[in-house]
Tab-separated table of C-alpha atoms and ligand atoms in Angstrom:
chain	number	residue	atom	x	y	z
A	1	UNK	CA	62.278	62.489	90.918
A	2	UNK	CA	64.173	61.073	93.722
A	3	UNK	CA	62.849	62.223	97.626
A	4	UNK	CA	64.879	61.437	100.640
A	5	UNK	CA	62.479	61.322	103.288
A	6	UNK	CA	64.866	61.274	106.325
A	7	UNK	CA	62.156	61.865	109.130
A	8	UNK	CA	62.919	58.234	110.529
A	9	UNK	CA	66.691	58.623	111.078
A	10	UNK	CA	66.801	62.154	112.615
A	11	UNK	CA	66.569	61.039	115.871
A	12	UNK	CA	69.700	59.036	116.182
A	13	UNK	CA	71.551	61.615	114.566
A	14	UNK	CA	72.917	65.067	116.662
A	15	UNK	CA	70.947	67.821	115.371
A	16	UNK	CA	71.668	70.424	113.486
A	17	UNK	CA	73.548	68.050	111.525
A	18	UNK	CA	73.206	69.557	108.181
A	19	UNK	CA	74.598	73.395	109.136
A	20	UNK	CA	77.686	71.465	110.231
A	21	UNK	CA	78.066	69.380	107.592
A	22	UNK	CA	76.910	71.715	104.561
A	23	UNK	CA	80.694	73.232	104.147
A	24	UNK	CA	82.520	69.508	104.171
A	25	UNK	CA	79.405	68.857	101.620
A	26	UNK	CA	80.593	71.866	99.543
A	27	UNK	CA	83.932	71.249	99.254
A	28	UNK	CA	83.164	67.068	97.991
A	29	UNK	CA	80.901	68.298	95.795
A	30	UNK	CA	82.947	71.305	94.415
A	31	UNK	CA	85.713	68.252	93.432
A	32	UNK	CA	83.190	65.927	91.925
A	33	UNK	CA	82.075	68.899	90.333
A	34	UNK	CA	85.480	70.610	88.843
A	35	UNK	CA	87.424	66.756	88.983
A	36	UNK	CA	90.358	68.353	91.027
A	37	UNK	CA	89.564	66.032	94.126
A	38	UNK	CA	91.421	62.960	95.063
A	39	UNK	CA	91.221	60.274	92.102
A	40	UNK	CA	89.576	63.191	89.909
A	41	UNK	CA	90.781	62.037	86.845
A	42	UNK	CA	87.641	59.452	87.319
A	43	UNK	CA	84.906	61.553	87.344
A	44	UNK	CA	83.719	61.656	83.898
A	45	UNK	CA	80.569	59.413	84.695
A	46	UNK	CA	79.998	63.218	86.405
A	47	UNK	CA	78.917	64.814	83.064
A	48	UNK	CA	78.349	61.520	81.120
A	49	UNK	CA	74.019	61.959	80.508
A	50	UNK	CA	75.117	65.032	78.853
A	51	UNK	CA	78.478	64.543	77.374
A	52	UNK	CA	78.148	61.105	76.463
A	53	UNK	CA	79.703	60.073	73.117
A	54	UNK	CA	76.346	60.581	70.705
A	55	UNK	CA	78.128	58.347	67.396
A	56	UNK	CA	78.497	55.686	69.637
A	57	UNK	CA	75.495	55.471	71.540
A	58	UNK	CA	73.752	55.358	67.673
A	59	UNK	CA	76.115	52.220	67.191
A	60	UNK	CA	75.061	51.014	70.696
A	61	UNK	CA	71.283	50.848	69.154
A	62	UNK	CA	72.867	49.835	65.874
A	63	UNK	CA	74.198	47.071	67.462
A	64	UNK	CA	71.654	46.019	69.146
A	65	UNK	CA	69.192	45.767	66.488
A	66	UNK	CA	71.459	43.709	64.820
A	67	UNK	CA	71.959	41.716	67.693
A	68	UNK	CA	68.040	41.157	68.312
A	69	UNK	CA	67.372	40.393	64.691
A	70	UNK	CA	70.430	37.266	64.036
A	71	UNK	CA	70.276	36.512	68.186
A	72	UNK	CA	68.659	34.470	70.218
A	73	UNK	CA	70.840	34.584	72.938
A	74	UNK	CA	73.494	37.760	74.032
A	75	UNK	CA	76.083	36.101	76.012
A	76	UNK	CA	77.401	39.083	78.019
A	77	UNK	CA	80.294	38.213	79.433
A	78	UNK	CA	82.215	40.537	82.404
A	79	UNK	CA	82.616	41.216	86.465
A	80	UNK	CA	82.026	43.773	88.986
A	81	UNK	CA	81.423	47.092	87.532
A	82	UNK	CA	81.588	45.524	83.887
A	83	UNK	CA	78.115	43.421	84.347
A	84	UNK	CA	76.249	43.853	88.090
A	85	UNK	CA	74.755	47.555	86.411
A	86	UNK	CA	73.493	45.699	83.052
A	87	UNK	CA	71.816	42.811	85.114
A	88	UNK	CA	70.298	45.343	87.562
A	89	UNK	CA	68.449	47.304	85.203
A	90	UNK	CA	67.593	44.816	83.217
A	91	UNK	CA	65.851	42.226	85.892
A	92	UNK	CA	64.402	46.005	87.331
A	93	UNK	CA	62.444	46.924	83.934
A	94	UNK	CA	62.317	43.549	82.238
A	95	UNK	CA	62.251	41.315	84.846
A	96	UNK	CA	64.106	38.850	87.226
A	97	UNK	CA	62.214	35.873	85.062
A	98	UNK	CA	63.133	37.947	81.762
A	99	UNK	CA	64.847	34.691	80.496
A	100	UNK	CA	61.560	32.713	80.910
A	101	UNK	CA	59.486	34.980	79.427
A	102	UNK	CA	57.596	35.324	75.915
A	103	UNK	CA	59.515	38.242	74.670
A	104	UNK	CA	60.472	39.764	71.221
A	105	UNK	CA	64.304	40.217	72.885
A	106	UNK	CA	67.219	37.723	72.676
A	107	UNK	CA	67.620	35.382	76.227
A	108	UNK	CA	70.632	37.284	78.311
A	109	UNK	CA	73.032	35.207	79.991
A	110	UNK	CA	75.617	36.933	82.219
A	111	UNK	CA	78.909	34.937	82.395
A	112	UNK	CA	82.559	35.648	83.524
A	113	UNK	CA	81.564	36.642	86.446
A	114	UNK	CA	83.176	33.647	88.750
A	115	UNK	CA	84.881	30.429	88.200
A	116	UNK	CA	82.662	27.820	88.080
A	117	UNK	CA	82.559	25.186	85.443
A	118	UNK	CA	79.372	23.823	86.148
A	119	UNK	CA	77.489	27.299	85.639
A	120	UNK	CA	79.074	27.498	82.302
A	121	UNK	CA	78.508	24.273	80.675
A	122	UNK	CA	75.158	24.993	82.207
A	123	UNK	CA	74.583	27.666	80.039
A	124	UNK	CA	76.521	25.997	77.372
A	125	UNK	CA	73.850	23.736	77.369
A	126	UNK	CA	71.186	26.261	77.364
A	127	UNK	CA	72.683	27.739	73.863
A	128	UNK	CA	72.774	24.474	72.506
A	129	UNK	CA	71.070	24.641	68.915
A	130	UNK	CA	70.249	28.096	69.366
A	131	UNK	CA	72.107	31.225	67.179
A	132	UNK	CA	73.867	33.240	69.913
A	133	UNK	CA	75.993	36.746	69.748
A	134	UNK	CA	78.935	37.799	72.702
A	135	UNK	CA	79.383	41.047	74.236
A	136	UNK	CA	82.455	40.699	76.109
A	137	UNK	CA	82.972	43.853	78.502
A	138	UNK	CA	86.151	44.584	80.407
A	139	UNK	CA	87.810	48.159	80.829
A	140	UNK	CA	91.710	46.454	81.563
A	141	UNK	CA	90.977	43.529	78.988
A	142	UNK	CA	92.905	41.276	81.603
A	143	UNK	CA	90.561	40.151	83.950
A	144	UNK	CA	90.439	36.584	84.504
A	145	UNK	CA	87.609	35.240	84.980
A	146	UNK	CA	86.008	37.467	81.999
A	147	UNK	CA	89.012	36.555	80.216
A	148	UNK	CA	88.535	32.795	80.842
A	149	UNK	CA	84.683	32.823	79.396
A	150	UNK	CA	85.535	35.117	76.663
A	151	UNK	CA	88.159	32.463	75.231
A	152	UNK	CA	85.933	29.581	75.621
A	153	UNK	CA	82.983	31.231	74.092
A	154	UNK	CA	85.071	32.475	71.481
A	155	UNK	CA	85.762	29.313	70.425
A	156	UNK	CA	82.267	27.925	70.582
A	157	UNK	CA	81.359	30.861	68.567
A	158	UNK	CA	83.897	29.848	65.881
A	159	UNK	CA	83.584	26.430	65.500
A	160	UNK	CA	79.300	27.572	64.868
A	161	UNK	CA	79.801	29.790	62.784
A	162	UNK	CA	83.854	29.826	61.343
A	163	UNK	CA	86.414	32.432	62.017
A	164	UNK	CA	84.537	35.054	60.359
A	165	UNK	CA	80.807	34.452	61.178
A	166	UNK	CA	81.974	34.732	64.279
A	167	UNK	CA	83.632	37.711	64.318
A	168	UNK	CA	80.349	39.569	63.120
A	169	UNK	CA	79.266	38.229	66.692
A	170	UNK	CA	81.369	39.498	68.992
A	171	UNK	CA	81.168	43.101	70.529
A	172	UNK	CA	83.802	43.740	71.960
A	173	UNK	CA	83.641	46.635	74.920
A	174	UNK	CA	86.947	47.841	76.612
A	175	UNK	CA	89.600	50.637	76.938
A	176	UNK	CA	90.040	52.698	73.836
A	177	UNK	CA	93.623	52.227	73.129
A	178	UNK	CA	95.119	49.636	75.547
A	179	UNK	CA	94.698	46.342	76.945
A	180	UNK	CA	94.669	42.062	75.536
A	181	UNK	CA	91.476	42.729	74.610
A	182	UNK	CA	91.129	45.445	72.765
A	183	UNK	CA	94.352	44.408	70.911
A	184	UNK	CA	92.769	41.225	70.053
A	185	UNK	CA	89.287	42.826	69.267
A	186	UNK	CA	91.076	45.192	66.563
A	187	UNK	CA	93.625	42.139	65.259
A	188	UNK	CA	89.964	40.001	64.613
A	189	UNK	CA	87.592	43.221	62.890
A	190	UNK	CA	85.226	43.075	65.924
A	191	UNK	CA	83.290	46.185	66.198
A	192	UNK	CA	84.256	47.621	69.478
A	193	UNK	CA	82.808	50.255	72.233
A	194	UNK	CA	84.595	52.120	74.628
A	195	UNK	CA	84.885	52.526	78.110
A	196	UNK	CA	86.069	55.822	78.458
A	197	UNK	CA	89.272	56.312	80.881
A	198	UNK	CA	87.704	58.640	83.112
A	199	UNK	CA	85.440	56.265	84.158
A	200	UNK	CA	86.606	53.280	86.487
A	201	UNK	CA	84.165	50.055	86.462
A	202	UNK	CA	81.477	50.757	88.777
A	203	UNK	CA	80.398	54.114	87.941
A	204	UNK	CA	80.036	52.841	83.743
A	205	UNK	CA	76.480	51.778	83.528
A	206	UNK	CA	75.576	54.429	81.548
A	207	UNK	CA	78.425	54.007	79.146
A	208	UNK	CA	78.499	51.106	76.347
A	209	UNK	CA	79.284	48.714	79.217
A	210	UNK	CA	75.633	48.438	80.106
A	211	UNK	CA	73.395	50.305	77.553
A	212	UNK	CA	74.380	47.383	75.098
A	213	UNK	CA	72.824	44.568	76.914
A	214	UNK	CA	70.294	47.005	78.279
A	215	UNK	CA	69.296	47.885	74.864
A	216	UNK	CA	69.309	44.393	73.499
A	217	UNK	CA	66.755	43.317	76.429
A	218	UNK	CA	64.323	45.901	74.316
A	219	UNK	CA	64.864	49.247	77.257
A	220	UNK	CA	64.711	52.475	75.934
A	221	UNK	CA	68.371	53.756	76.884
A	222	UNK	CA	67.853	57.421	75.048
A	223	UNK	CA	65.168	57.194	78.563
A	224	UNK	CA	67.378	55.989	80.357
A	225	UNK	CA	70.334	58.567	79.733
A	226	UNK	CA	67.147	61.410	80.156
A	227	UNK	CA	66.651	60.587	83.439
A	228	UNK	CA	69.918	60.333	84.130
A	229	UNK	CA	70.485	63.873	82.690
A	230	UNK	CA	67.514	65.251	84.723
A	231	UNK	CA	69.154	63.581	87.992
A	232	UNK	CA	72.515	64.731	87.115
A	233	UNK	CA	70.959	68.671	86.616
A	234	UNK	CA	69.655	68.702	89.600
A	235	UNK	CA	72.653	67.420	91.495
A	236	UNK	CA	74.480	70.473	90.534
A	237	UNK	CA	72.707	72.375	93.197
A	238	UNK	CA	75.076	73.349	96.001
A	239	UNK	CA	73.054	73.222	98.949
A	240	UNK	CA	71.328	70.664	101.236
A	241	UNK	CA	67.431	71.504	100.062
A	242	UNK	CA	67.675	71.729	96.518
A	243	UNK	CA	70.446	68.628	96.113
A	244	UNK	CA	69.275	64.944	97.179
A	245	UNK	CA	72.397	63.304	96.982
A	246	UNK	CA	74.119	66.081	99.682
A	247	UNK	CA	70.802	64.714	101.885
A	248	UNK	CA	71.505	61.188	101.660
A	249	UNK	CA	75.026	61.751	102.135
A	250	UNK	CA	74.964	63.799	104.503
A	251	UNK	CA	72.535	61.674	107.040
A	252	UNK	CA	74.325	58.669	106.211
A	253	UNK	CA	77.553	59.587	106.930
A	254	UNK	CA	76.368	61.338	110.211
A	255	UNK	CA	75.077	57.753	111.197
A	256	UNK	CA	78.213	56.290	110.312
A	257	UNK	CA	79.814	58.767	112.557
A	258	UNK	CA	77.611	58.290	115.451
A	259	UNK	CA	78.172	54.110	114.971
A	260	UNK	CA	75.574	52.472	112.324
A	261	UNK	CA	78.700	50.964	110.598
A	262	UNK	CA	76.324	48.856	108.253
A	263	UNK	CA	74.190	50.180	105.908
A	264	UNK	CA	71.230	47.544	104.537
A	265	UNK	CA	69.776	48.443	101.534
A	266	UNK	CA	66.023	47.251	101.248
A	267	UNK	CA	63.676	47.363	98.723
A	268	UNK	CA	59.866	45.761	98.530
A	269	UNK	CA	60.669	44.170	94.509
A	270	UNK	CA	62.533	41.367	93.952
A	271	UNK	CA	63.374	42.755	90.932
A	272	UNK	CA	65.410	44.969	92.680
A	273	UNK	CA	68.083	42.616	93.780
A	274	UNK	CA	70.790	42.684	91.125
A	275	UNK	CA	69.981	47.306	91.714
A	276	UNK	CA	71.428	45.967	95.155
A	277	UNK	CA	74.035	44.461	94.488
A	278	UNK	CA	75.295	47.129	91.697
A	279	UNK	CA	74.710	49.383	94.879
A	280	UNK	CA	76.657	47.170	96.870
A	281	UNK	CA	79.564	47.318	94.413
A	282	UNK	CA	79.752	51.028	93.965
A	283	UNK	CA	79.535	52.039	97.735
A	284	UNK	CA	81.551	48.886	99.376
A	285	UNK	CA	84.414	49.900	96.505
A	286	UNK	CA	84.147	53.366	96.739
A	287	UNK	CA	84.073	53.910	100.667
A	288	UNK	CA	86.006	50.913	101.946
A	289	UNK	CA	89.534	51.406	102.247
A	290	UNK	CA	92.045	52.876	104.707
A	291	UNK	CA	89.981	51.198	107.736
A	292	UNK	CA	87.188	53.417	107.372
A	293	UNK	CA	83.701	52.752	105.015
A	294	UNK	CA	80.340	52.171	105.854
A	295	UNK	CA	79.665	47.953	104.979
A	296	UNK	CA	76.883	47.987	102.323
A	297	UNK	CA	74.450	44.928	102.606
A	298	UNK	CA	70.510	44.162	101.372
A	299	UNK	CA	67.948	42.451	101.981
A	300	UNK	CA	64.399	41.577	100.071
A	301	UNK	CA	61.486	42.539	101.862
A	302	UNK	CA	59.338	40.968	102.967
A	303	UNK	CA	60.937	37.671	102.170
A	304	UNK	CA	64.022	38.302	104.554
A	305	UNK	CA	61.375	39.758	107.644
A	306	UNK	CA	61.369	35.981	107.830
A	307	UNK	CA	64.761	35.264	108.209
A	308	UNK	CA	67.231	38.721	109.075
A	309	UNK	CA	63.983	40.123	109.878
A	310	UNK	CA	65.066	38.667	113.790
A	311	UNK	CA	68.633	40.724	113.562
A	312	UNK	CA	67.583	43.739	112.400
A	313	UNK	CA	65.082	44.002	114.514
A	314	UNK	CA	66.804	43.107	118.015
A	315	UNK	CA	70.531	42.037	117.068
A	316	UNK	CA	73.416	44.548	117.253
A	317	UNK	CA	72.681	47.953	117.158
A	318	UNK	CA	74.796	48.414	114.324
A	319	UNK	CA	72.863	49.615	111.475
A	320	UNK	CA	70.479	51.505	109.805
A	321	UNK	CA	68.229	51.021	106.691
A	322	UNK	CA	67.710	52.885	103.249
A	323	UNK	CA	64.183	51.474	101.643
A	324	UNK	CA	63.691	52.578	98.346
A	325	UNK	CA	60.354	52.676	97.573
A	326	UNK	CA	59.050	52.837	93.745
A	327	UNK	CA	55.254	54.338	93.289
A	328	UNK	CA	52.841	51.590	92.444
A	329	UNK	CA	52.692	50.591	89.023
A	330	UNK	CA	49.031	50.441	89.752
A	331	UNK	CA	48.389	46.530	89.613
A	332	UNK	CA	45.359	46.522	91.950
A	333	UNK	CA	45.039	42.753	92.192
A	334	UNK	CA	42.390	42.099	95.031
A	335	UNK	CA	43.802	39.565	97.330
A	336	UNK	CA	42.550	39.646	101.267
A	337	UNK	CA	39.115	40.548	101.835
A	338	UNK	CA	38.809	42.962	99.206
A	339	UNK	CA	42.783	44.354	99.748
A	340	UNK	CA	44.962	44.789	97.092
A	341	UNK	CA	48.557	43.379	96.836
A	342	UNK	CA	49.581	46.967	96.596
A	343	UNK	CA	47.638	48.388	99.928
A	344	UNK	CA	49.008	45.218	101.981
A	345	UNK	CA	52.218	46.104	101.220
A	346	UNK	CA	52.003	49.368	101.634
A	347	UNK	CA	50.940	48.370	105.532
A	348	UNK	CA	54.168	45.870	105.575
A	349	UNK	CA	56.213	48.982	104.776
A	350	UNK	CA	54.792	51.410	107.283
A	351	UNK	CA	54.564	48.286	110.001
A	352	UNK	CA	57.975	47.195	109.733
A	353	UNK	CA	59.432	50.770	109.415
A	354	UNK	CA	57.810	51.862	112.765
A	355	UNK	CA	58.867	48.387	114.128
A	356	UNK	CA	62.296	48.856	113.023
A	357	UNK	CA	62.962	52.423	114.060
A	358	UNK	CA	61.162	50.874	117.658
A	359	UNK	CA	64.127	48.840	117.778
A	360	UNK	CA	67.009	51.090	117.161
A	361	UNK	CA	67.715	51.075	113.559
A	362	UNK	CA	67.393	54.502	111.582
A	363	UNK	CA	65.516	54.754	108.562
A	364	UNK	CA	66.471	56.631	105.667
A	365	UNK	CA	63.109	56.112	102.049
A	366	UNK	CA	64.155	56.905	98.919
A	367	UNK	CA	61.033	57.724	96.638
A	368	UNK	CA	60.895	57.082	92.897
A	369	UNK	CA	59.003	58.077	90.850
A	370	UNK	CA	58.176	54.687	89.390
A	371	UNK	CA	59.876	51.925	88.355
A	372	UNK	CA	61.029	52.694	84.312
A	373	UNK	CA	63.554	53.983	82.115
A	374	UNK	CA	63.448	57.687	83.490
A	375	UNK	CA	63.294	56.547	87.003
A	376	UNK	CA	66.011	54.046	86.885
A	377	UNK	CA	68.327	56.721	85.092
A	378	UNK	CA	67.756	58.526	88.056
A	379	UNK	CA	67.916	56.159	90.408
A	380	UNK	CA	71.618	55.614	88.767
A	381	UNK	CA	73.080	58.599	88.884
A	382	UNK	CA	71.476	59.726	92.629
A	383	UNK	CA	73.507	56.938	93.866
A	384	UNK	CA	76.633	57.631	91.492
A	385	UNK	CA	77.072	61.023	92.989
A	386	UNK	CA	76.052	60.526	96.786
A	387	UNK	CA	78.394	57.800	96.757
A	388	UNK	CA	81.319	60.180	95.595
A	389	UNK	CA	80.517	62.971	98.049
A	390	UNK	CA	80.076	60.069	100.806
A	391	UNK	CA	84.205	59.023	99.693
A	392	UNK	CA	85.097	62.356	99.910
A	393	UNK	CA	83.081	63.085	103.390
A	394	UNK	CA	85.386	60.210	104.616
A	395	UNK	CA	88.300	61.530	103.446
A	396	UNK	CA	89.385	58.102	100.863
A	397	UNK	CA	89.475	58.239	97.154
A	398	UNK	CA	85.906	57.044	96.108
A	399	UNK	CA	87.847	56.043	92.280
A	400	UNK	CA	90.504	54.126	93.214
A	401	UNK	CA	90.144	50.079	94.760
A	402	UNK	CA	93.628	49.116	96.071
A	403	UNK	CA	91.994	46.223	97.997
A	404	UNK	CA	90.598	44.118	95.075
A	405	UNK	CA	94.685	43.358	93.854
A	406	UNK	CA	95.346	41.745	96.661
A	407	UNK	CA	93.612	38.645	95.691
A	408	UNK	CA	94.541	39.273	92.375
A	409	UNK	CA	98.008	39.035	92.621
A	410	UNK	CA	98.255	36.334	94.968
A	411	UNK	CA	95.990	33.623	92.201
A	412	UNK	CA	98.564	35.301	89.284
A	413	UNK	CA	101.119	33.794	91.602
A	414	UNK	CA	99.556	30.664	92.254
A	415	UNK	CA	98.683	30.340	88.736
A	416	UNK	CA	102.319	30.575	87.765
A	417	UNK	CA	102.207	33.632	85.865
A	418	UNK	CA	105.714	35.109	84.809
A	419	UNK	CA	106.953	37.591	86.726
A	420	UNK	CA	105.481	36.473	90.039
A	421	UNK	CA	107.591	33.568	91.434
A	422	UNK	CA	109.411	34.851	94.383
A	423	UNK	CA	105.808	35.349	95.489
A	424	UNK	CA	104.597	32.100	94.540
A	425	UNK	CA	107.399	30.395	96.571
A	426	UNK	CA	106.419	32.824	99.573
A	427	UNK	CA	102.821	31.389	99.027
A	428	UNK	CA	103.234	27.928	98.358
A	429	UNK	CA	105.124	27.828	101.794
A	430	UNK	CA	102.102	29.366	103.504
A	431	UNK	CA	100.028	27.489	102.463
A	432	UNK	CA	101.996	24.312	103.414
A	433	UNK	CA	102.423	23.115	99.906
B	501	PA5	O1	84.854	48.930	89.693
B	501	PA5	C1	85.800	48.317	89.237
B	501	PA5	O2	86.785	48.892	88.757
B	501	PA5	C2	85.827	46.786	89.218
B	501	PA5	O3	84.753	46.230	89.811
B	501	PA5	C3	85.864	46.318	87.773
B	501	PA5	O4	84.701	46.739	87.147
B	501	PA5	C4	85.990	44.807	87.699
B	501	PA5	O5	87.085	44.368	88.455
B	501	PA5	C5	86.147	44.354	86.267
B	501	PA5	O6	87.263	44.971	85.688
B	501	PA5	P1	87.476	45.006	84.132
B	501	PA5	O7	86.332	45.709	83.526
B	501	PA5	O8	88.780	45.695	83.934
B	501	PA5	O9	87.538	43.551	83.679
């Protein structure tokens, strides 16, 4: 189970926080819990471990037997909240070097999630000779850059294997009804999974959007969703003791208040990074908006004690740290005069959090129970719900992400698309073109 340990951060904090904040606490969680808060039609990732669609999480596993058995390579193609939970929990419980490794499981390469050419004729390369499947994920089916890779793999699919071959190959996951893609999906016979409307991008890792590539790397997603479940149970507790998610939300936002305005996320695995940035996503999206938002950042530890290592420890006062810290997986590797890897890191952790509190920067530890299916499921859906109690503690919509059109519109502009050239005139002559 998850365990806040907030010991190191409830110094910096005005005590007795938590009476004061348990009713504001109450009332977020009563909306995530009933869906009548702001952007409520979103929180069916709330109930999803329980209510999940059964039919198609037996396709999921269909399809990913299928996928392991004709595959060498799953091309997963999507952005954001459509690939950053996939990659997480796979380079968690796989591995970062999963790709490299002797494995039963098809190679997993994540594209459409930028623009650059060279990465994908990179990996073009890489499937060169060897039989490949797509899972293209996107809830709108009109992002670009997934939209961009989906065509050109599409194509590389279908001059392998013909129109129809490739069909068989392409899993198509998107909006049930609506969308380019999904219109295109159904016009081709591609079997399809859905990602349900009441849940926006980064809160669908537990939908089809990542248990398909997470069940094609060879994890145990019925695990997966039971931790989840377990994590999602006890969340329903209305009250600071019983409910870790109203404990981490609840210090945190009290820091925020009293001016940590950055959060750093740290963990001791580099496994862990791609968790991060998943984490990253959901709170940075979630929180940031009408001027307000804690700014979500990590760092690996110990590697980056040797480079932010100086700033956190004597920069601006402006943060505070969440460590989550996974029990051992018991690898007792001897390494220093009789020490194992395990009990030298173990000092790292206590040395730098007693430096680090030294020096002005709270500490909030998250403890797992280990690092595998059940924990990760937990892991999940502990952040999923503090992170919509921490929107509503701020007063935003955690659902909604204005902010991320902005950009959008302007490159449909630039790009020429129709329907957008007043605004392409008003940018061109910014931009001095
Ligand atoms: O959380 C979100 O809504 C976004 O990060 C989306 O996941 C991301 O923009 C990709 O969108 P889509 O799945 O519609 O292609």
């Amino acid at each position: 189970m998850i365990r806040v340990d907030l010991n190191s951060c409830k110094s910096f904090i005005p005590l007795p926080y938590e009476a004061a904040l348990a009713p504001r606490l109450r009332i977020a969680h009563d909306h995530l819990q009933k869906g009548d808060g702001a952007g409520g039609e979103f929180t069916g990732w709330v109930r999803l471990p329980q209510d999940y669609d059964k039919e198609e999480f037996r396709r999921i596993q269909a399809a990913a037997k299928k996928i392991q058995s004709d595959s060498q390579a799953l091309v997963v193609i999507g952005i954001g909240g459509s690939y950053l939970g996939a990659r997480g929990v796979i380079e968690c419980l796989r591995s970062p070097n999963y790709n490299l490794k002797k494995k039963e499981t098809p190679n997993i390469y994540f594209v459409g999630n930028g623009l650059s050419s060279d990465y994908m004729s990179e990996i073009v390369e890489l499937l060169d000779g060897v039989d490949f499947s797509v899972n293209v994920i996107s809830k709108s089916g009109t992002t670009t850059e997934p939209a961009v890779a989906f065509r050109f793999f599409r194509e590389m699919l279908e001059k392998k294997y013909g129109a129809d071959g490739a069909a068989k190959r392409i899993y198509a996951t998107t909006d049930r009804h609506r969308g380019a893609l999904k219109a295109l999906a159904d016009a081709k016979g591609y079997e399809t999974f859905v990602v349900p409307d009441e849940v926006g991008g980064r809160y669908s890792v537990l939908t089809a959007v990542g248990l398909l590539p997470i069940a094609v790397a060879g994890i145990d997603i019925e695990a997966l969703m039971a931790g989840a479940r377990e994590m999602m149970d006890i969340c329903t507790a209305a009250e600071m003791d019983a409910n870790p998610a109203w404990q981490y939300a609840g210090a945190r936002y009290e820091m925020y208040r009293t001016g940590k305005k950055i959060e750093i996320l740290a963990a001791y695995e580099p496994c862990f990074r791609f968790m991060a940035e998943w984490w990253k996503q959901l709170y940075g999206e979630s929180e940031g908006k009408e001027g307000k938002g804690l700014f979500p950042a990590s760092v690996e530890f110990t590697a980056d004690l040797h480079s932010m290592g100086q700033y956190i420890q004597e920069g601006e006062r402006l943060m505070f740290e969440t460590v989550v810290k996974f029990a051992p997986r018991g690898q007792f590797l001897n390494f220093l005069a009789g020490k194992s890897m395990d009990f030298i890191r173990e000092q790292a952790m206590d040395g730098t959090l007693l430096a680090h509190v030294e020096g002005g920067v709270p500490n909030v530890t998250l403890y797992t129970d280990g690092l595998d299916e059940k924990a990760m499921g937990q892991l999940i859906y502990f952040f999923e719900y503090a992170c919509g109690l921490s929107g509503y503690l701020l007063d935003v919509n955690p659902f909604d992400q204005p902010g991320v059109e902005a950009y959008k519109k302007n490159m449909f502009a630039l790009l020429g698309k129709p329907g957008y050239e007043e605004m392409r005139a008003a940018l061109l002559a910014k931009l001095g073109r």
